[in-house]
Amino acid sequence: MAALITHAPILIIAIPLLAAFLTPLIGMASSKARNAFVVVSLIFTVFLVFTLAKDVAINGIHVYTLGAASPDLSLPTGFIVPVRIILEVDGMAVFFSIIWSVVSLAAAIYSLSHIASETGQNRFFTLLLLMVMGGFGLMFTGDLFNLFVFLEIASISGAALIAYRTKFADTQEGGFKYIVVSAIASLMVLFAVGLLYGQYNSLNIAYLAQVIQYTMLDKIALALFLIAFAMKTGMVPLHLWFPDAYSVAPASITGMLVITSHACMYAAFRICFTLYGSVINAPVVGWIIIIFGLLTMFVGVTMAVYQKDVMRFMSYHAISQLGYMWVGVGVGLAVLGNPELIATYGRDAMSGGIFHILNHAMYKPLLFFTGGALFHYTGTRDLTKMGGLAHKMKWTTILYIIGTLSISGIPPLNGFSSKILIYESVYQFHPILTITGIIVSILTLASFTKAFHSAFMGAELPEYKGVKEVPRSMIIAMVILAAGIIFITLFPSLIVDSTIHPAADALIDPKPYISAVTGAIP
Amino acid sequence: MMEHIPLDFPFLAAALLVGISFYIIIFKKNLIKLIMGIAMLASGVNLFLVSLGYRAGGNAPIYTDVPEGTMVMSVPQALTLTSIVINVAVLALMLTMVIRIYRHTGSLDSEKSRKLKG
Amino acid sequence: MLTKIVRTVANQLILFIVIFGLYVIVHGHITPGGGFQGGAVVVSGIVMLLVVFGSQDLKKSLRERVLSITESSGALMFIILAFIGIGVVFFYNFLLGTPIFGRIPDFGSGPGDIWTGGVIPLMNIAVGIKVIAGLSAVVLALALFSGGEEVEE
Amino acid sequence: MRQVTGWIVLIVLVVFLIWSVMLIHPFGYPDVSDMDDYIIENSQEETGSNNVVAAVLFDYRGLDTLGEATILFTAVTGVLLLLRASKRKEETS
């Protein structure tokens, strides 16, 4: 068990990867065995993630040096610069990996029957596992170039999965847009990594954070990083590709893509708070993030109101919800240099933003899954053509209601607890932020009620006589996420204390992250 | 700084490549040209990376029968190698999608082959 | 399919291209080159065959299914080599000091010894297999699809 | 409108690009090279490989190479997935 925990960071990356390499071989023998294999390997990964999370909560940051004589030997003997690739797992990384593991398990279970009638399932599941692996790598790595590699893995597999249904033209277009945006974003990341490498001759985040000077080149690199990751998360001026890509993917993949954008958000936080944490001009960067976050919130929800396609409608809401997180964490960043303000509201604002990531990661995939369930039998994503489906799909209806109430922040559901945390703390920073947040929330509720009405309520339509409840595995996947929502609703303080606050603290104070690699700071 | 400008030529060439590729990506409507732009962007970034590691008068970092003297830095070369292979993979996937788009819509123009709007 | 002259020349040349590629792969740890570069050389030979003989002819000897399996096994070989080191640390060079590829060269310039490098030569071979199979699968699939044929599952 | 925005974005990007390559160390004379010096000094002893680039690829930065191989695998899988027949054989015949 001790050895398992020591090697857990790399095992969490390597086991989905090994499973991905084995999946095509097993799938040739039998598709049932392949399905079981995929689900079992993901369950094992979830188990490892929770074991690691428990250990990180007790023993602090985990460092894993690849290829050294011992995992914690982060620096070569008698030398002060890290040479090898180092995986580093702190509260923030663990928090994101918990979300990612649970949602990817749910998505894999959902896919079992969602794509059962299509060809190419072996390759579908292979790519799904590769995407899982890319996401974990993105969260755990402590090395900038490695971050770029894992970013590419997650985006390439994501693009291929978006274009999975090759018989429609729009899927190809969505996948192409996604891969073009990802390629440009990751090349910008690579250029920024080159700028940092050229100055400091290192790629390790912790070491760079220790020696960084905040020269003009560093500022350019920071801007490139932020633009690239904002592009990948669909922040507003760069959001045009986002609904196109998200609405055409199979529903299970859309659920995972939401978490991929959270992972890119994680990378942006890591860059701002850890890499540049000690030198950053916090108020300026914080305000830039807040302004674009507000814009994201508002534009996302106003565009969503007009949408007729159920998945596009939910994608625009995803954009708008991502704005809340940017605003929450942006407020924390804006007051980063001021310990007093951090204590009064900065930490709460950041906890609110991070808590909202957790909640969003539960209800948004759930809503996308219900959208996919509507598509599964009706064969259309157009809300105006649907109607009266509540009579036939009882489970889906109930789960959709849970998701809707949660996303619009109706008390006592979990969306409310994170939004109230953001509102209260952000109000002390600037009241206009809270007012915008509440308006966006109301618009969200209104548009989801309208969508609910047109899809589920009303008389049964004659063309949907044959519609029945979706297959069991899709229900199970949705119930996993709904159970997550209910659990957070029942025990919000437990969640906040055990996962959210460690994550926020890891962002506010980068020193433990740095000293875990480089030893005590001189 | 002036005396370095002839020596800095690889960096400037990399910046020029990146600039031209951004011009192509922003203004060109043809999907194949867009892909060529991304390939150029990748080449520019790779050129930038590999020229970061050059040391004047250095040998290749391979000890087999190497003459005396300094060696150029090896990590940027490894990074560039990785990045080249990654870009090959991305380009292959992009071209596949473009072939599929062309099959569906009969056009390579990004305005004409658009289905998704709003 | 091109003319007989081209076909005959290509038939002779492919041998040299493949041998050169394999040489680059197995000497990756002592001379310039390695798995990716050597693999790319071999695949360039396969592309030449594709141009000369056409995708339909080449399909008889190279099946995508076989290439796909080969690629999976190359990747598996690579990750298993990395996994064996987990007794110490993932990616630990466990062969160093053993009779197989375990010699350590003297510091500085030297003639180069094939039995050095630990797992590095083996990983080069694994990557080489992977690159040859993977890239030829991509090239072949794109060529076949342009000719109007879809890839079987 | 689109043209104008495009030109503004392009000009800003190019200005910053040129500026950044002017600011970086002169070509051929890097300021700091601790990590690379360590690798060049010790790679023969630590990895047994004469080719330092191979040592970096497969030993010091092995996870990058694994990721790179994975990306190639992903792309091949993706290409074969997207070029597949969308109907099964028995259905078409």
PDB file of N, CA and C in Angstrom, chain B residues 60 62-68 81 85 88-89 92 95-96 99-100 103, chain C residues 30-32 36-37 107-112 135 138 142 145-146 148 150:
ATOM      1  N   ALA B  60      28.048  18.956 -32.145  1.00  0.00           N
ATOM      2  CA  ALA B  60      26.812  18.227 -31.879  1.00  0.00           C
ATOM      3  C   ALA B  60      26.982  17.449 -30.571  1.00  0.00           C
ATOM      4  N   ILE B  62      27.061  14.661 -29.258  1.00  0.00           N
ATOM      5  CA  ILE B  62      27.169  13.212 -29.370  1.00  0.00           C
ATOM      6  C   ILE B  62      28.633  12.853 -29.173  1.00  0.00           C
ATOM      7  N   TYR B  63      28.916  12.018 -28.189  1.00  0.00           N
ATOM      8  CA  TYR B  63      30.301  11.813 -27.777  1.00  0.00           C
ATOM      9  C   TYR B  63      31.082  10.878 -28.692  1.00  0.00           C
ATOM     10  N   THR B  64      30.399  10.231 -29.657  1.00  0.00           N
ATOM     11  CA  THR B  64      31.112   9.285 -30.496  1.00  0.00           C
ATOM     12  C   THR B  64      32.085  10.022 -31.413  1.00  0.00           C
ATOM     13  N   ASP B  65      33.370   9.890 -31.138  1.00  0.00           N
ATOM     14  CA  ASP B  65      34.433  10.489 -31.947  1.00  0.00           C
ATOM     15  C   ASP B  65      34.224  11.982 -32.167  1.00  0.00           C
ATOM     16  N   VAL B  66      33.955  12.687 -31.092  1.00  0.00           N
ATOM     17  CA  VAL B  66      33.701  14.113 -31.212  1.00  0.00           C
ATOM     18  C   VAL B  66      35.021  14.862 -31.062  1.00  0.00           C
ATOM     19  N   PRO B  67      35.247  15.937 -31.856  1.00  0.00           N
ATOM     20  CA  PRO B  67      36.455  16.739 -31.634  1.00  0.00           C
ATOM     21  C   PRO B  67      36.364  17.512 -30.325  1.00  0.00           C
ATOM     22  N   GLU B  68      37.503  18.008 -29.887  1.00  0.00           N
ATOM     23  CA  GLU B  68      37.537  18.782 -28.647  1.00  0.00           C
ATOM     24  C   GLU B  68      36.724  20.063 -28.796  1.00  0.00           C
ATOM     25  N   LEU B  81      12.589  17.946 -31.309  1.00  0.00           N
ATOM     26  CA  LEU B  81      12.250  16.642 -31.886  1.00  0.00           C
ATOM     27  C   LEU B  81      10.847  16.239 -31.455  1.00  0.00           C
ATOM     28  N   VAL B  85       7.345  15.849 -33.976  1.00  0.00           N
ATOM     29  CA  VAL B  85       6.492  14.667 -34.100  1.00  0.00           C
ATOM     30  C   VAL B  85       5.051  15.009 -33.722  1.00  0.00           C
ATOM     31  N   VAL B  88       3.450  16.701 -36.637  1.00  0.00           N
ATOM     32  CA  VAL B  88       3.095  15.749 -37.693  1.00  0.00           C
ATOM     33  C   VAL B  88       1.753  15.112 -37.368  1.00  0.00           C
ATOM     34  N   ALA B  89       1.590  14.704 -36.110  1.00  0.00           N
ATOM     35  CA  ALA B  89       0.347  14.051 -35.710  1.00  0.00           C
ATOM     36  C   ALA B  89      -0.837  14.990 -35.878  1.00  0.00           C
ATOM     37  N   ALA B  92      -1.717  15.437 -39.565  1.00  0.00           N
ATOM     38  CA  ALA B  92      -2.386  14.279 -40.151  1.00  0.00           C
ATOM     39  C   ALA B  92      -3.873  14.302 -39.810  1.00  0.00           C
ATOM     40  N   LEU B  95      -5.724  17.126 -41.723  1.00  0.00           N
ATOM     41  CA  LEU B  95      -5.949  16.820 -43.140  1.00  0.00           C
ATOM     42  C   LEU B  95      -7.087  15.828 -43.290  1.00  0.00           C
ATOM     43  N   THR B  96      -7.140  14.840 -42.374  1.00  0.00           N
ATOM     44  CA  THR B  96      -8.240  13.881 -42.435  1.00  0.00           C
ATOM     45  C   THR B  96      -9.584  14.581 -42.321  1.00  0.00           C
ATOM     46  N   ILE B  99     -10.416  16.394 -45.495  1.00  0.00           N
ATOM     47  CA  ILE B  99     -10.909  15.481 -46.542  1.00  0.00           C
ATOM     48  C   ILE B  99     -12.376  15.158 -46.292  1.00  0.00           C
ATOM     49  N   ARG B 100     -12.715  14.890 -45.041  1.00  0.00           N
ATOM     50  CA  ARG B 100     -14.114  14.575 -44.703  1.00  0.00           C
ATOM     51  C   ARG B 100     -15.032  15.765 -44.995  1.00  0.00           C
ATOM     52  N   ARG B 103     -15.629  15.989 -48.634  1.00  0.00           N
ATOM     53  CA  ARG B 103     -16.579  14.984 -49.090  1.00  0.00           C
ATOM     54  C   ARG B 103     -18.018  15.408 -48.827  1.00  0.00           C
TER      55      ARG B 103
ATOM     56  N   ILE C  30      24.298   5.831 -30.053  1.00  0.00           N
ATOM     57  CA  ILE C  30      25.700   6.217 -30.211  1.00  0.00           C
ATOM     58  C   ILE C  30      25.931   7.168 -31.375  1.00  0.00           C
ATOM     59  N   THR C  31      25.064   7.185 -32.368  1.00  0.00           N
ATOM     60  CA  THR C  31      25.241   8.111 -33.482  1.00  0.00           C
ATOM     61  C   THR C  31      23.997   8.967 -33.607  1.00  0.00           C
ATOM     62  N   PRO C  32      24.053  10.032 -34.400  1.00  0.00           N
ATOM     63  CA  PRO C  32      22.841  10.835 -34.574  1.00  0.00           C
ATOM     64  C   PRO C  32      21.705   9.970 -35.097  1.00  0.00           C
ATOM     65  N   PHE C  36      12.574   7.726 -33.872  1.00  0.00           N
ATOM     66  CA  PHE C  36      11.704   8.545 -34.717  1.00  0.00           C
ATOM     67  C   PHE C  36      12.320   8.789 -36.084  1.00  0.00           C
ATOM     68  N   GLN C  37      13.596   9.158 -36.070  1.00  0.00           N
ATOM     69  CA  GLN C  37      14.241   9.519 -37.327  1.00  0.00           C
ATOM     70  C   GLN C  37      14.336   8.305 -38.245  1.00  0.00           C
ATOM     71  N   PHE C 107      34.285   8.634 -19.903  1.00  0.00           N
ATOM     72  CA  PHE C 107      33.873  10.004 -20.156  1.00  0.00           C
ATOM     73  C   PHE C 107      34.638  10.597 -21.334  1.00  0.00           C
ATOM     74  N   GLY C 108      33.943  11.384 -22.109  1.00  0.00           N
ATOM     75  CA  GLY C 108      34.605  12.097 -23.197  1.00  0.00           C
ATOM     76  C   GLY C 108      34.464  11.374 -24.516  1.00  0.00           C
ATOM     77  N   SER C 109      35.195  11.869 -25.496  1.00  0.00           N
ATOM     78  CA  SER C 109      35.088  11.349 -26.847  1.00  0.00           C
ATOM     79  C   SER C 109      35.564   9.904 -26.897  1.00  0.00           C
ATOM     80  N   GLY C 110      34.849   9.057 -27.628  1.00  0.00           N
ATOM     81  CA  GLY C 110      35.231   7.664 -27.725  1.00  0.00           C
ATOM     82  C   GLY C 110      34.669   7.068 -28.989  1.00  0.00           C
ATOM     83  N   PRO C 111      35.037   5.820 -29.304  1.00  0.00           N
ATOM     84  CA  PRO C 111      34.584   5.221 -30.554  1.00  0.00           C
ATOM     85  C   PRO C 111      33.107   4.811 -30.529  1.00  0.00           C
ATOM     86  N   GLY C 112      32.508   4.671 -29.381  1.00  0.00           N
ATOM     87  CA  GLY C 112      31.105   4.250 -29.340  1.00  0.00           C
ATOM     88  C   GLY C 112      30.988   2.748 -29.283  1.00  0.00           C
ATOM     89  N   LEU C 135       2.931   5.621 -38.973  1.00  0.00           N
ATOM     90  CA  LEU C 135       2.920   6.566 -40.094  1.00  0.00           C
ATOM     91  C   LEU C 135       2.519   5.865 -41.379  1.00  0.00           C
ATOM     92  N   VAL C 138      -1.181   5.690 -41.447  1.00  0.00           N
ATOM     93  CA  VAL C 138      -1.823   6.970 -41.781  1.00  0.00           C
ATOM     94  C   VAL C 138      -1.748   7.230 -43.282  1.00  0.00           C
ATOM     95  N   LEU C 142      -4.943   7.390 -45.786  1.00  0.00           N
ATOM     96  CA  LEU C 142      -5.294   8.607 -46.532  1.00  0.00           C
ATOM     97  C   LEU C 142      -5.316   8.328 -48.033  1.00  0.00           C
ATOM     98  N   PHE C 145      -8.386   6.266 -48.865  1.00  0.00           N
ATOM     99  CA  PHE C 145      -9.627   7.033 -48.745  1.00  0.00           C
ATOM    100  C   PHE C 145      -9.769   7.999 -49.911  1.00  0.00           C
ATOM    101  N   SER C 146      -8.648   8.582 -50.362  1.00  0.00           N
ATOM    102  CA  SER C 146      -8.729   9.472 -51.516  1.00  0.00           C
ATOM    103  C   SER C 146      -9.162   8.698 -52.754  1.00  0.00           C
ATOM    104  N   GLY C 148     -11.370   6.524 -52.709  1.00  0.00           N
ATOM    105  CA  GLY C 148     -12.788   6.184 -52.566  1.00  0.00           C
ATOM    106  C   GLY C 148     -13.065   4.978 -51.699  1.00  0.00           C
ATOM    107  N   GLU C 150     -13.129   3.139 -47.870  1.00  0.00           N
ATOM    108  CA  GLU C 150     -13.098   3.488 -46.458  1.00  0.00           C
ATOM    109  C   GLU C 150     -12.385   2.399 -45.670  1.00  0.00           C
TER     110      GLU C 150
END
